[in-house]
Amino acid sequence: RLKIGGLKTKLKLSNLKMRESFQSKKFKHGGYATLMTAIVLGLLILVNLLVDQVPLKADLTENRIYSLSDQTYQILDNLEREVVIYGVAETGKENRVVDEILQKYTNRSKKVTLEYVDPYRNPGFFRQFTEDGGNISEGSYIVTSGDKYRVINRYDLYNYSYENPFQPRVTSLAVEERITGAILYVTAEKTPVIYSLTGHAEDSLPYELREKLEYENYELKELNILTAGEIPADTDVLLMVSPKRDLTAEEEEKIREYLTGGGRALFIFDM
């Protein structure tokens, strides 16, 4: 059963692709599949609640090597901020296919530049793009604008088939989808924030779903109302997934105040 506070919304057919990640056998059996279906449907609604807040949204499902989509060209033509794409590659070992696609970005817009950095000659350069000071793997790309950045792992540049979960198979390129999505993220005035409530033994969002939302440029954070003392002002949607314990009276009061003030929330219960 789904309870939604805030705005009325409708599902869009284009978002049904999100369900495809949950069509494998491990999601088709038992009560877990029921819960996953509820989560997916609920997040489809949640995504639609936020869709109007992102200045440009592009459907980049077709991976065309020799041309970029009209949506990407529109985004590039309307860029107001400088964007730098760093390729992490040893000199002379750049990914030629990816490079060819990225050259189309720089050819289209003077505000987009492409630079390659050798991780063996300049390993310290990448520390500014990792929160924990860790390493960024060779073959990755970093899209930056001002203080914002997004790291795209080399494996995320491809789409995979998981018919055999032990041997995923590359089916197509996802370069344009990832790069254009990252450009939207780093140049956006505001990134919609989804806060997941914690403290009631809630279920976590599946990794696949978190990944999809992040690629759609939604920032995911956790929130314990009792610890934080309030619902943050930057909350675009409050999310609660299958809690095992009840809200306290204090939490309920703060959530009601948030919703009364025009806030949006999505509560998903496993009945």
XYZ file of N, CA and C in Angstrom, residues 18-269:
756
model
N 12.534 1.812 -15.675
C 13.137 1.567 -14.376
C 12.751 0.208 -13.823
N 11.588 -0.267 -14.224
C 11.153 -1.568 -13.719
C 11.952 -2.714 -14.315
N 12.577 -2.474 -15.480
C 13.259 -3.560 -16.147
C 14.404 -4.126 -15.308
N 14.972 -3.291 -14.450
C 16.058 -3.767 -13.602
C 15.597 -4.821 -12.614
N 14.290 -4.944 -12.433
C 13.758 -5.862 -11.438
C 12.997 -7.022 -12.072
N 13.339 -7.338 -13.350
C 12.644 -8.410 -14.036
C 13.381 -9.742 -13.961
N 14.558 -9.766 -13.345
C 15.291 -11.019 -13.240
C 14.597 -11.963 -12.267
N 14.996 -13.233 -12.298
C 14.315 -14.251 -11.502
C 14.347 -13.966 -10.012
N 15.455 -13.383 -9.545
C 15.571 -13.179 -8.096
C 14.567 -12.156 -7.573
N 13.945 -11.377 -8.482
C 12.962 -10.403 -8.042
C 11.539 -10.851 -8.316
N 11.376 -12.032 -8.858
C 10.051 -12.437 -9.290
C 9.330 -13.359 -8.315
N 9.952 -13.724 -7.231
C 9.356 -14.725 -6.359
C 9.192 -14.205 -4.937
N 8.080 -14.577 -4.325
C 7.872 -14.332 -2.906
C 7.525 -12.904 -2.552
N 7.487 -12.677 -1.236
C 7.110 -11.377 -0.713
C 8.110 -10.297 -1.058
N 9.381 -10.681 -1.258
C 10.386 -9.676 -1.590
C 10.056 -9.013 -2.912
N 9.563 -9.806 -3.859
C 9.188 -9.237 -5.164
C 8.052 -8.236 -5.001
N 7.107 -8.532 -4.114
C 5.996 -7.606 -3.872
C 6.498 -6.284 -3.340
N 7.416 -6.363 -2.387
C 7.974 -5.139 -1.825
C 8.750 -4.360 -2.875
N 9.536 -5.056 -3.687
C 10.306 -4.372 -4.722
C 9.396 -3.691 -5.729
N 8.278 -4.342 -6.074
C 7.329 -3.727 -7.004
C 6.778 -2.438 -6.418
N 6.441 -2.482 -5.130
C 5.926 -1.288 -4.463
C 6.962 -0.175 -4.468
N 8.209 -0.522 -4.216
C 9.264 0.480 -4.190
C 9.449 1.102 -5.568
N 9.478 0.255 -6.592
C 9.683 0.767 -7.951
C 8.552 1.695 -8.357
N 7.309 1.261 -8.139
C 6.177 2.096 -8.504
C 6.185 3.399 -7.721
N 6.523 3.289 -6.440
C 6.581 4.490 -5.622
C 7.651 5.449 -6.097
N 8.823 4.926 -6.472
C 9.897 5.787 -6.939
C 9.591 6.368 -8.309
N 8.817 5.670 -9.126
C 8.378 6.250 -10.395
C 7.567 7.511 -10.130
N 6.687 7.412 -9.140
C 5.896 8.577 -8.761
C 6.800 9.666 -8.201
N 7.739 9.264 -7.368
C 8.647 10.215 -6.740
C 9.452 10.968 -7.794
N 9.966 10.261 -8.787
C 10.746 10.898 -9.845
C 9.899 11.930 -10.572
N 8.624 11.601 -10.813
C 7.752 12.536 -11.495
C 7.462 13.767 -10.653
N 7.481 13.605 -9.335
C 7.283 14.759 -8.466
C 8.374 15.792 -8.675
N 9.562 15.320 -9.050
C 10.711 16.207 -9.152
C 11.050 16.623 -10.572
N 10.440 15.989 -11.559
C 10.897 16.148 -12.934
C 10.871 17.593 -13.401
N 9.917 18.386 -12.939
C 9.814 19.763 -13.393
C 10.860 20.675 -12.771
N 11.582 20.188 -11.765
C 12.563 21.035 -11.101
C 13.903 21.017 -11.809
N 14.121 20.068 -12.701
C 15.381 19.993 -13.423
C 15.221 20.748 -14.730
N 16.095 21.713 -15.032
C 15.894 22.586 -16.181
C 15.826 21.856 -17.509
N 16.617 20.834 -17.695
C 16.596 20.071 -18.933
C 16.726 18.599 -18.603
N 15.822 17.796 -19.142
C 15.904 16.350 -18.952
C 15.979 15.708 -20.320
N 16.902 14.776 -20.477
C 17.086 14.161 -21.780
C 16.889 12.659 -21.702
N 16.209 12.122 -22.691
C 16.049 10.681 -22.810
C 17.131 10.185 -23.755
N 18.180 9.610 -23.165
C 19.343 9.233 -23.956
C 19.481 7.722 -24.011
N 18.397 7.063 -24.356
C 18.397 5.610 -24.335
C 19.052 5.007 -25.563
N 19.122 5.740 -26.676
C 19.730 5.219 -27.879
C 21.199 5.611 -27.905
N 22.077 4.628 -28.062
C 23.505 4.872 -28.054
C 24.021 4.909 -29.484
N 24.078 6.123 -30.033
C 24.503 6.288 -31.409
C 25.952 6.772 -31.419
N 26.834 5.956 -31.945
C 28.249 6.260 -31.886
C 28.599 7.452 -32.763
N 28.005 7.547 -33.932
C 28.438 8.529 -34.912
C 27.675 9.836 -34.867
N 26.754 9.988 -33.939
C 26.053 11.255 -33.773
C 25.453 11.314 -32.378
N 25.397 12.537 -31.832
C 24.754 12.742 -30.548
C 23.267 12.989 -30.774
N 22.483 12.801 -29.725
C 21.043 12.994 -29.831
C 20.707 14.478 -29.888
N 19.520 14.783 -30.378
C 19.060 16.171 -30.431
C 18.996 16.774 -29.031
N 18.650 15.937 -28.030
C 18.571 16.439 -26.654
C 19.937 16.910 -26.173
N 20.980 16.141 -26.496
C 22.325 16.525 -26.079
C 22.762 17.807 -26.779
N 22.480 17.921 -28.068
C 22.828 19.141 -28.789
C 22.118 20.348 -28.189
N 20.868 20.165 -27.787
C 20.122 21.268 -27.173
C 20.784 21.696 -25.866
N 21.190 20.717 -25.079
C 21.846 21.014 -23.801
C 23.168 21.736 -24.036
N 23.953 21.277 -24.996
C 25.238 21.902 -25.287
C 25.055 23.328 -25.809
N 24.046 23.535 -26.624
C 23.805 24.862 -27.197
C 23.344 25.863 -26.142
N 22.824 25.371 -25.027
C 22.305 26.254 -23.980
C 23.212 26.341 -22.758
N 24.404 25.797 -22.856
C 25.319 25.843 -21.723
C 25.730 27.279 -21.419
N 25.702 27.618 -20.139
C 26.136 28.943 -19.703
C 27.398 28.863 -18.858
N 27.774 27.655 -18.455
C 28.955 27.477 -17.615
C 30.007 26.640 -18.335
N 31.258 26.876 -17.959
C 32.359 26.102 -18.526
C 32.342 24.682 -17.942
N 32.550 23.708 -18.796
C 32.590 22.304 -18.382
C 33.909 21.694 -18.845
N 34.591 21.028 -17.927
C 35.835 20.332 -18.267
C 35.638 18.843 -18.019
N 35.968 18.039 -19.020
C 35.899 16.587 -18.890
C 37.324 16.058 -18.826
N 37.656 15.411 -17.709
C 38.979 14.815 -17.550
C 38.899 13.314 -17.823
N 39.758 12.844 -18.714
C 39.862 11.416 -18.957
C 41.038 10.860 -18.184
N 40.820 9.770 -17.475
C 41.872 9.149 -16.685
C 42.497 8.042 -17.525
N 43.641 8.322 -18.136
C 44.238 7.345 -19.047
C 45.742 7.559 -19.152
N 46.454 6.461 -19.228
C 47.886 6.520 -19.479
C 48.107 7.086 -20.885
N 49.097 7.926 -21.026
C 49.357 8.574 -22.309
C 49.500 7.550 -23.426
N 48.693 7.742 -24.487
C 48.726 6.832 -25.614
C 47.770 5.672 -25.498
N 47.089 5.541 -24.352
C 46.164 4.425 -24.133
C 44.735 4.907 -23.872
N 44.379 6.034 -24.455
C 43.029 6.546 -24.303
C 42.042 5.640 -25.038
N 40.816 5.592 -24.512
C 39.759 4.803 -25.158
C 39.322 5.553 -26.413
N 39.687 5.032 -27.584
C 39.456 5.746 -28.836
C 37.970 5.905 -29.149
N 37.176 4.900 -28.841
C 35.744 4.985 -29.118
C 35.101 6.075 -28.267
N 35.411 6.066 -26.966
C 34.862 7.088 -26.069
C 35.376 8.469 -26.465
N 36.661 8.545 -26.804
C 37.253 9.819 -27.186
C 36.548 10.404 -28.414
N 36.215 9.559 -29.369
C 35.528 10.032 -30.571
C 34.187 10.659 -30.231
N 33.481 10.034 -29.286
C 32.190 10.587 -28.871
C 32.388 11.913 -28.137
N 33.378 11.972 -27.255
C 33.604 13.188 -26.474
C 34.068 14.351 -27.351
N 34.763 14.046 -28.433
C 35.181 15.103 -29.347
C 33.967 15.805 -29.959
N 32.869 15.082 -30.077
C 31.649 15.681 -30.623
C 31.083 16.725 -29.662
N 31.294 16.497 -28.354
C 30.864 17.493 -27.368
C 31.690 18.766 -27.513
N 33.008 18.620 -27.612
C 33.877 19.799 -27.698
C 33.712 20.517 -29.032
N 33.430 19.772 -30.091
C 33.206 20.402 -31.394
C 31.904 21.204 -31.426
N 30.933 20.756 -30.656
C 29.633 21.420 -30.650
C 29.630 22.681 -29.797
N 30.322 22.640 -28.660
C 30.275 23.749 -27.707
C 31.680 24.163 -27.286
N 31.943 25.463 -27.373
C 33.226 25.992 -26.935
C 33.346 25.991 -25.416
N 32.228 25.774 -24.737
C 32.251 25.756 -23.273
C 32.647 24.389 -22.714
N 32.819 23.413 -23.586
C 33.215 22.073 -23.151
C 34.635 21.783 -23.628
N 35.500 21.414 -22.699
C 36.873 21.036 -23.048
C 37.160 19.641 -22.526
N 38.048 18.952 -23.203
C 38.423 17.582 -22.855
C 39.920 17.521 -22.604
N 40.298 17.009 -21.441
C 41.705 16.868 -21.096
C 41.945 15.461 -20.559
N 43.109 14.914 -20.892
C 43.496 13.607 -20.364
C 44.616 13.784 -19.352
N 44.499 13.059 -18.257
C 45.497 13.116 -17.192
C 46.016 11.706 -16.961
N 47.326 11.544 -17.007
C 47.965 10.248 -16.804
C 48.007 9.952 -15.304
N 47.321 8.908 -14.835
C 47.288 8.635 -13.386
C 48.633 8.195 -12.826
N 49.549 7.772 -13.679
C 50.867 7.335 -13.208
C 51.841 8.504 -13.120
N 51.648 9.504 -13.971
C 52.504 10.681 -13.936
C 51.997 11.737 -12.970
N 50.716 11.756 -12.737
C 50.130 12.775 -11.860
C 49.053 12.158 -10.962
N 49.435 11.231 -10.086
C 48.433 10.527 -9.262
C 47.720 11.432 -8.271
N 48.365 12.491 -7.807
C 47.746 13.360 -6.813
C 46.643 14.229 -7.370
N 46.568 14.364 -8.692
C 45.567 15.242 -9.308
C 44.152 14.809 -8.967
N 43.928 13.512 -8.807
C 42.567 12.995 -8.680
C 42.034 13.015 -7.256
N 42.889 13.341 -6.290
C 42.438 13.339 -4.901
C 41.351 14.378 -4.652
N 41.351 15.437 -5.429
C 40.327 16.475 -5.258
C 38.945 15.991 -5.675
N 38.888 14.861 -6.368
C 37.614 14.339 -6.849
C 37.150 13.093 -6.089
N 37.772 12.831 -4.952
C 37.347 11.702 -4.119
C 37.154 12.193 -2.700
N 36.037 11.842 -2.113
C 35.723 12.316 -0.762
C 36.637 11.709 0.293
N 37.076 10.464 0.067
C 37.899 9.787 1.063
C 39.375 9.741 0.678
N 39.748 10.463 -0.378
C 41.134 10.467 -0.807
C 41.554 9.190 -1.509
N 40.577 8.372 -1.927
C 40.895 7.116 -2.596
C 41.314 7.319 -4.035
N 41.447 6.217 -4.740
C 41.894 6.262 -6.124
C 40.716 6.211 -7.090
N 40.879 6.879 -8.223
C 39.924 6.796 -9.322
C 40.533 5.880 -10.372
N 39.798 4.884 -10.787
C 40.355 3.851 -11.657
C 40.655 4.394 -13.054
N 41.678 3.824 -13.654
C 42.044 4.196 -15.016
C 40.893 3.850 -15.963
N 40.656 4.724 -16.929
C 39.555 4.527 -17.854
C 38.300 5.270 -17.450
N 38.317 5.877 -16.260
C 37.176 6.657 -15.798
C 37.217 8.060 -16.405
N 36.099 8.789 -16.255
C 36.023 10.171 -16.716
C 35.431 11.018 -15.602
N 35.890 12.248 -15.512
C 35.425 13.174 -14.483
C 34.874 14.411 -15.174
N 33.604 14.691 -14.960
C 32.962 15.859 -15.552
C 32.866 16.930 -14.473
N 33.414 18.116 -14.738
C 33.477 19.170 -13.727
C 32.944 20.491 -14.254
N 32.438 21.297 -13.342
C 32.060 22.680 -13.629
C 32.076 23.428 -12.303
N 32.974 24.391 -12.173
C 33.110 25.072 -10.889
C 33.552 24.092 -9.814
N 32.811 24.091 -8.694
C 33.143 23.202 -7.584
C 32.434 21.845 -7.669
N 31.562 21.675 -8.651
C 30.804 20.427 -8.758
C 31.486 19.476 -9.730
N 31.384 18.194 -9.422
C 31.970 17.193 -10.310
C 31.207 15.883 -10.191
N 31.367 15.066 -11.204
C 30.827 13.718 -11.167
C 31.838 12.772 -11.800
N 32.136 11.690 -11.079
C 33.071 10.672 -11.568
C 32.271 9.559 -12.233
N 32.647 9.230 -13.464
C 31.988 8.159 -14.204
C 32.967 7.007 -14.342
N 32.685 5.932 -13.644
C 33.545 4.754 -13.692
C 33.553 4.163 -15.094
N 34.663 3.591 -15.493
C 34.776 3.050 -16.857
C 33.721 1.988 -17.143
N 33.331 1.232 -16.129
C 32.331 0.183 -16.339
C 30.936 0.777 -16.572
N 30.731 2.002 -16.108
C 29.428 2.642 -16.285
C 29.258 3.240 -17.675
N 30.257 3.124 -18.504
C 30.174 3.637 -19.867
C 29.495 2.652 -20.811
N 29.052 1.528 -20.253
C 28.428 0.483 -21.071
C 27.133 0.027 -20.429
N 26.231 -0.475 -21.253
C 25.025 -1.142 -20.785
C 25.269 -2.644 -20.814
N 24.676 -3.345 -19.856
C 24.934 -4.774 -19.720
C 23.639 -5.582 -19.716
N 23.762 -6.802 -20.127
C 22.683 -7.773 -19.998
C 23.045 -8.716 -18.859
N 22.068 -8.959 -17.952
C 22.320 -9.806 -16.788
C 21.508 -11.098 -16.867
N 21.317 -11.593 -18.076
C 20.634 -12.874 -18.225
C 21.384 -13.959 -17.471
N 22.702 -13.883 -17.536
C 23.554 -14.741 -16.711
C 24.231 -13.836 -15.694
N 23.741 -13.812 -14.433
C 24.269 -12.871 -13.444
C 25.748 -13.056 -13.146
N 26.295 -14.230 -13.457
C 27.702 -14.489 -13.183
C 28.599 -14.046 -14.335
N 27.994 -13.784 -15.497
C 28.749 -13.333 -16.660
C 27.974 -12.232 -17.392
N 27.936 -11.019 -16.830
C 27.237 -9.921 -17.497
C 27.820 -9.691 -18.892
N 26.961 -9.330 -19.826
C 27.382 -9.154 -21.220
C 27.126 -7.705 -21.644
N 28.151 -7.091 -22.231
C 28.012 -5.735 -22.733
C 27.090 -5.745 -23.942
N 26.069 -4.896 -23.915
C 25.105 -4.857 -25.014
C 25.197 -3.580 -25.846
N 25.645 -2.480 -25.228
C 25.728 -1.222 -25.968
C 26.521 -0.205 -25.157
N 26.814 0.913 -25.802
C 27.502 2.006 -25.124
C 26.507 2.861 -24.348
N 26.983 3.416 -23.229
C 26.157 4.341 -22.443
C 26.896 5.662 -22.252
N 27.831 5.952 -23.151
C 28.684 7.125 -22.995
C 27.872 8.415 -23.010
N 27.040 8.592 -24.023
C 26.271 9.831 -24.128
C 25.341 10.004 -22.935
N 24.680 8.922 -22.548
C 23.765 8.994 -21.411
C 24.490 9.453 -20.153
N 25.662 8.883 -19.893
C 26.404 9.214 -18.678
C 27.009 10.618 -18.745
N 27.623 10.963 -19.874
C 28.302 12.250 -19.982
C 27.302 13.397 -19.970
N 26.232 13.285 -20.751
C 25.242 14.360 -20.782
C 24.553 14.498 -19.425
N 24.250 13.377 -18.786
C 23.660 13.427 -17.456
C 24.581 14.121 -16.469
N 25.885 13.850 -16.580
C 26.853 14.485 -15.690
C 26.958 15.986 -15.960
N 26.890 16.380 -17.225
C 26.917 17.808 -17.560
C 25.705 18.516 -16.966
N 24.545 17.892 -17.059
C 23.346 18.467 -16.446
C 23.533 18.633 -14.944
N 24.127 17.627 -14.322
C 24.312 17.649 -12.874
C 25.247 18.778 -12.443
N 26.404 18.893 -13.092
C 27.402 19.865 -12.631
C 27.037 21.302 -13.000
N 26.135 21.478 -13.953
C 25.753 22.839 -14.349
C 24.403 23.277 -13.798
N 23.708 22.384 -13.113
C 22.381 22.704 -12.577
C 22.489 23.668 -11.401
N 21.549 24.606 -11.327
C 21.499 25.533 -10.202
C 21.156 24.798 -8.912
N 20.292 23.798 -9.020
C 19.845 23.051 -7.845
C 19.710 21.577 -8.172
N 20.156 20.749 -7.276
C 19.997 19.309 -7.421
C 18.903 18.832 -6.477
N 17.806 18.255 -6.981
C 16.738 17.774 -6.101
C 17.270 16.757 -5.096
N 16.845 16.896 -3.848
C 17.349 16.047 -2.766
C 16.225 15.156 -2.235
N 16.500 13.868 -2.153
C 15.583 12.895 -1.566
C 16.169 12.447 -0.231
N 15.430 12.642 0.847
C 15.873 12.193 2.166
C 15.129 10.904 2.534
N 15.887 9.859 2.817
C 15.306 8.599 3.286
C 15.331 8.586 4.812
N 14.161 8.386 5.421
C 14.090 8.353 6.874
C 14.760 7.109 7.433
N 15.445 7.261 8.553
C 16.084 6.156 9.248
C 15.673 6.177 10.718
N 16.006 5.109 11.421
C 15.704 5.033 12.850
C 14.519 4.173 13.177
N 13.914 3.532 12.150
C 12.743 2.692 12.380
C 12.904 1.330 11.703
N 14.162 0.915 11.533
C 14.489 -0.351 10.873
C 13.923 -0.408 9.452
N 14.024 0.716 8.749
C 13.525 0.783 7.377
C 14.372 -0.089 6.449
N 13.748 -0.514 5.345
C 14.494 -1.213 4.306
C 15.297 -0.199 3.503
N 16.445 -0.626 3.012
C 17.258 0.237 2.166
C 16.793 0.135 0.722
N 16.989 1.193 -0.025
C 16.685 1.137 -1.445
C 17.662 0.177 -2.128
N 17.196 -0.631 -3.047
C 18.102 -1.527 -3.777
C 19.179 -0.724 -4.497
N 20.351 -1.308 -4.603
C 21.482 -0.615 -5.231
C 21.142 -0.166 -6.637
N 20.470 -1.031 -7.402
C 20.149 -0.692 -8.789
C 19.283 0.560 -8.873
N 18.355 0.687 -7.920
C 17.453 1.830 -7.928
C 18.167 3.107 -7.495
N 19.028 2.992 -6.489
C 19.825 4.149 -6.061
C 20.683 4.646 -7.216
N 21.278 3.713 -7.929
C 22.140 4.068 -9.046
C 21.363 4.811 -10.124
N 20.165 4.326 -10.435
C 19.352 4.962 -11.464
C 18.945 6.376 -11.050
N 18.560 6.539 -9.803
C 18.174 7.862 -9.335
C 19.360 8.831 -9.363
N 20.533 8.332 -8.999
C 21.721 9.183 -9.018
C 22.086 9.576 -10.437
N 21.936 8.647 -11.367
C 22.207 8.980 -12.770
C 21.189 9.989 -13.304
N 19.988 9.994 -12.705
C 18.972 10.966 -13.086
C 19.163 12.283 -12.340
N 20.307 12.372 -11.616
C 20.709 13.618 -10.936
C 19.870 13.967 -9.724
N 19.406 12.955 -8.995
C 18.769 13.176 -7.705
C 19.758 12.812 -6.607
N 19.937 13.701 -5.657
C 20.856 13.448 -4.555
C 20.120 12.695 -3.451
N 20.697 11.584 -3.016
C 20.073 10.734 -2.000
C 20.800 10.902 -0.668
N 20.039 11.246 0.361
C 20.601 11.398 1.700
C 19.733 10.655 2.708
N 20.302 10.377 3.869
C 19.550 9.732 4.949
C 19.245 10.773 6.025
N 18.130 10.555 6.729
C 17.705 11.513 7.747
C 17.105 10.797 8.940
N 17.658 11.069 10.100
C 17.063 10.661 11.364
C 16.524 11.926 12.017
N 15.215 12.071 12.047
C 14.599 13.317 12.504
C 14.949 13.615 13.962
N 14.982 12.592 14.795
C 15.272 12.801 16.212
C 16.695 13.305 16.405
N 17.620 12.778 15.627
C 19.012 13.213 15.733
C 19.202 14.595 15.121
N 18.597 14.809 13.951
C 18.759 16.086 13.265
C 17.963 17.204 13.932
N 16.851 16.831 14.552
C 16.021 17.823 15.227
C 14.993 18.488 14.337
N 15.137 18.334 13.019
C 14.197 18.944 12.094
C 14.362 18.316 10.707
N 13.416 18.606 9.847
C 13.529 18.176 8.457
C 14.257 19.274 7.697
N 15.380 18.971 7.060
C 16.192 20.002 6.402
C 15.399 20.812 5.377
N 15.790 22.061 5.239
C 15.095 22.968 4.328
C 15.284 22.575 2.867
N 16.352 21.827 2.554
C 16.612 21.460 1.161
C 15.912 20.174 0.751
N 15.011 19.670 1.591
C 14.297 18.432 1.283
C 13.285 18.656 0.156
N 13.434 17.912 -0.928
C 12.446 17.959 -2.004
C 11.416 16.851 -1.849
N 11.871 15.688 -1.394
C 10.954 14.573 -1.123
C 11.458 13.819 0.093
N 10.534 13.502 0.991
C 10.828 12.688 2.162
C 10.383 11.265 1.855
N 11.266 10.298 2.039
C 10.988 8.916 1.657
C 11.119 7.995 2.866
N 10.140 7.103 3.018
C 10.193 6.106 4.086
C 9.807 4.762 3.489
N 10.717 3.776 3.596
C 10.521 2.483 2.947
C 10.381 1.384 3.994
N 9.177 0.834 4.098
C 8.886 -0.333 4.920
C 9.477 -0.261 6.328
N 9.047 0.713 7.153
C 9.552 0.800 8.530
C 9.020 -0.352 9.377
N 9.825 -0.774 10.326
C 9.418 -1.858 11.243
C 8.980 -1.325 12.599
N 9.266 -0.058 12.861
C 8.861 0.571 14.120
C 8.086 1.845 13.829
N 7.194 2.214 14.749
C 6.350 3.388 14.565
C 7.148 4.684 14.747
N 6.633 5.735 14.142
C 7.175 7.067 14.384
C 6.862 7.499 15.802
N 7.726 8.296 16.376
C 7.411 8.890 17.669
C 6.461 10.055 17.452
N 5.849 10.502 18.528
C 4.929 11.639 18.437
C 5.663 12.879 17.925
N 6.908 13.053 18.344
C 7.694 14.209 17.904
C 7.975 14.136 16.401
N 8.333 12.944 15.925
C 8.600 12.784 14.495
C 7.337 13.031 13.678
N 6.227 12.482 14.144
C 4.963 12.660 13.428
C 4.604 14.145 13.328
N 4.807 14.863 14.392
C 4.479 16.286 14.402
C 5.333 17.045 13.379
N 6.620 16.732 13.339
C 7.513 17.426 12.407
C 7.177 17.080 10.961
N 6.795 15.838 10.700
C 6.422 15.443 9.338
C 5.132 16.131 8.923
N 4.170 16.214 9.849
C 2.911 16.901 9.536
C 3.170 18.383 9.236
N 4.040 18.999 9.996
C 4.378 20.403 9.745
C 5.016 20.555 8.367
N 5.892 19.614 8.033
C 6.572 19.646 6.736
C 5.570 19.516 5.589
N 4.626 18.589 5.714
C 3.634 18.381 4.657
C 2.656 19.550 4.573
N 2.255 20.080 5.728
C 1.339 21.214 5.744
C 1.959 22.436 5.071
N 3.272 22.532 5.164
C 3.970 23.657 4.553
C 4.270 23.460 3.078
N 3.684 22.442 2.468
C 3.887 22.224 1.041
C 4.922 21.163 0.715
N 5.428 20.452 1.726
C 6.424 19.413 1.494
C 5.846 18.192 0.805
N 6.706 17.367 0.249
C 6.295 16.163 -0.453
C 6.888 14.948 0.238
N 6.113 13.882 0.287
C 6.598 12.679 0.965
C 6.053 11.437 0.289
N 6.793 10.371 0.387
C 6.372 9.080 -0.136
C 6.630 8.032 0.939
N 5.542 7.355 1.388
C 5.661 6.322 2.399
C 5.289 4.985 1.770
N 6.159 4.019 1.877
C 5.940 2.694 1.291
C 5.936 1.660 2.422
N 4.824 0.895 2.510
C 4.687 -0.085 3.573
C 4.563 -1.480 2.991
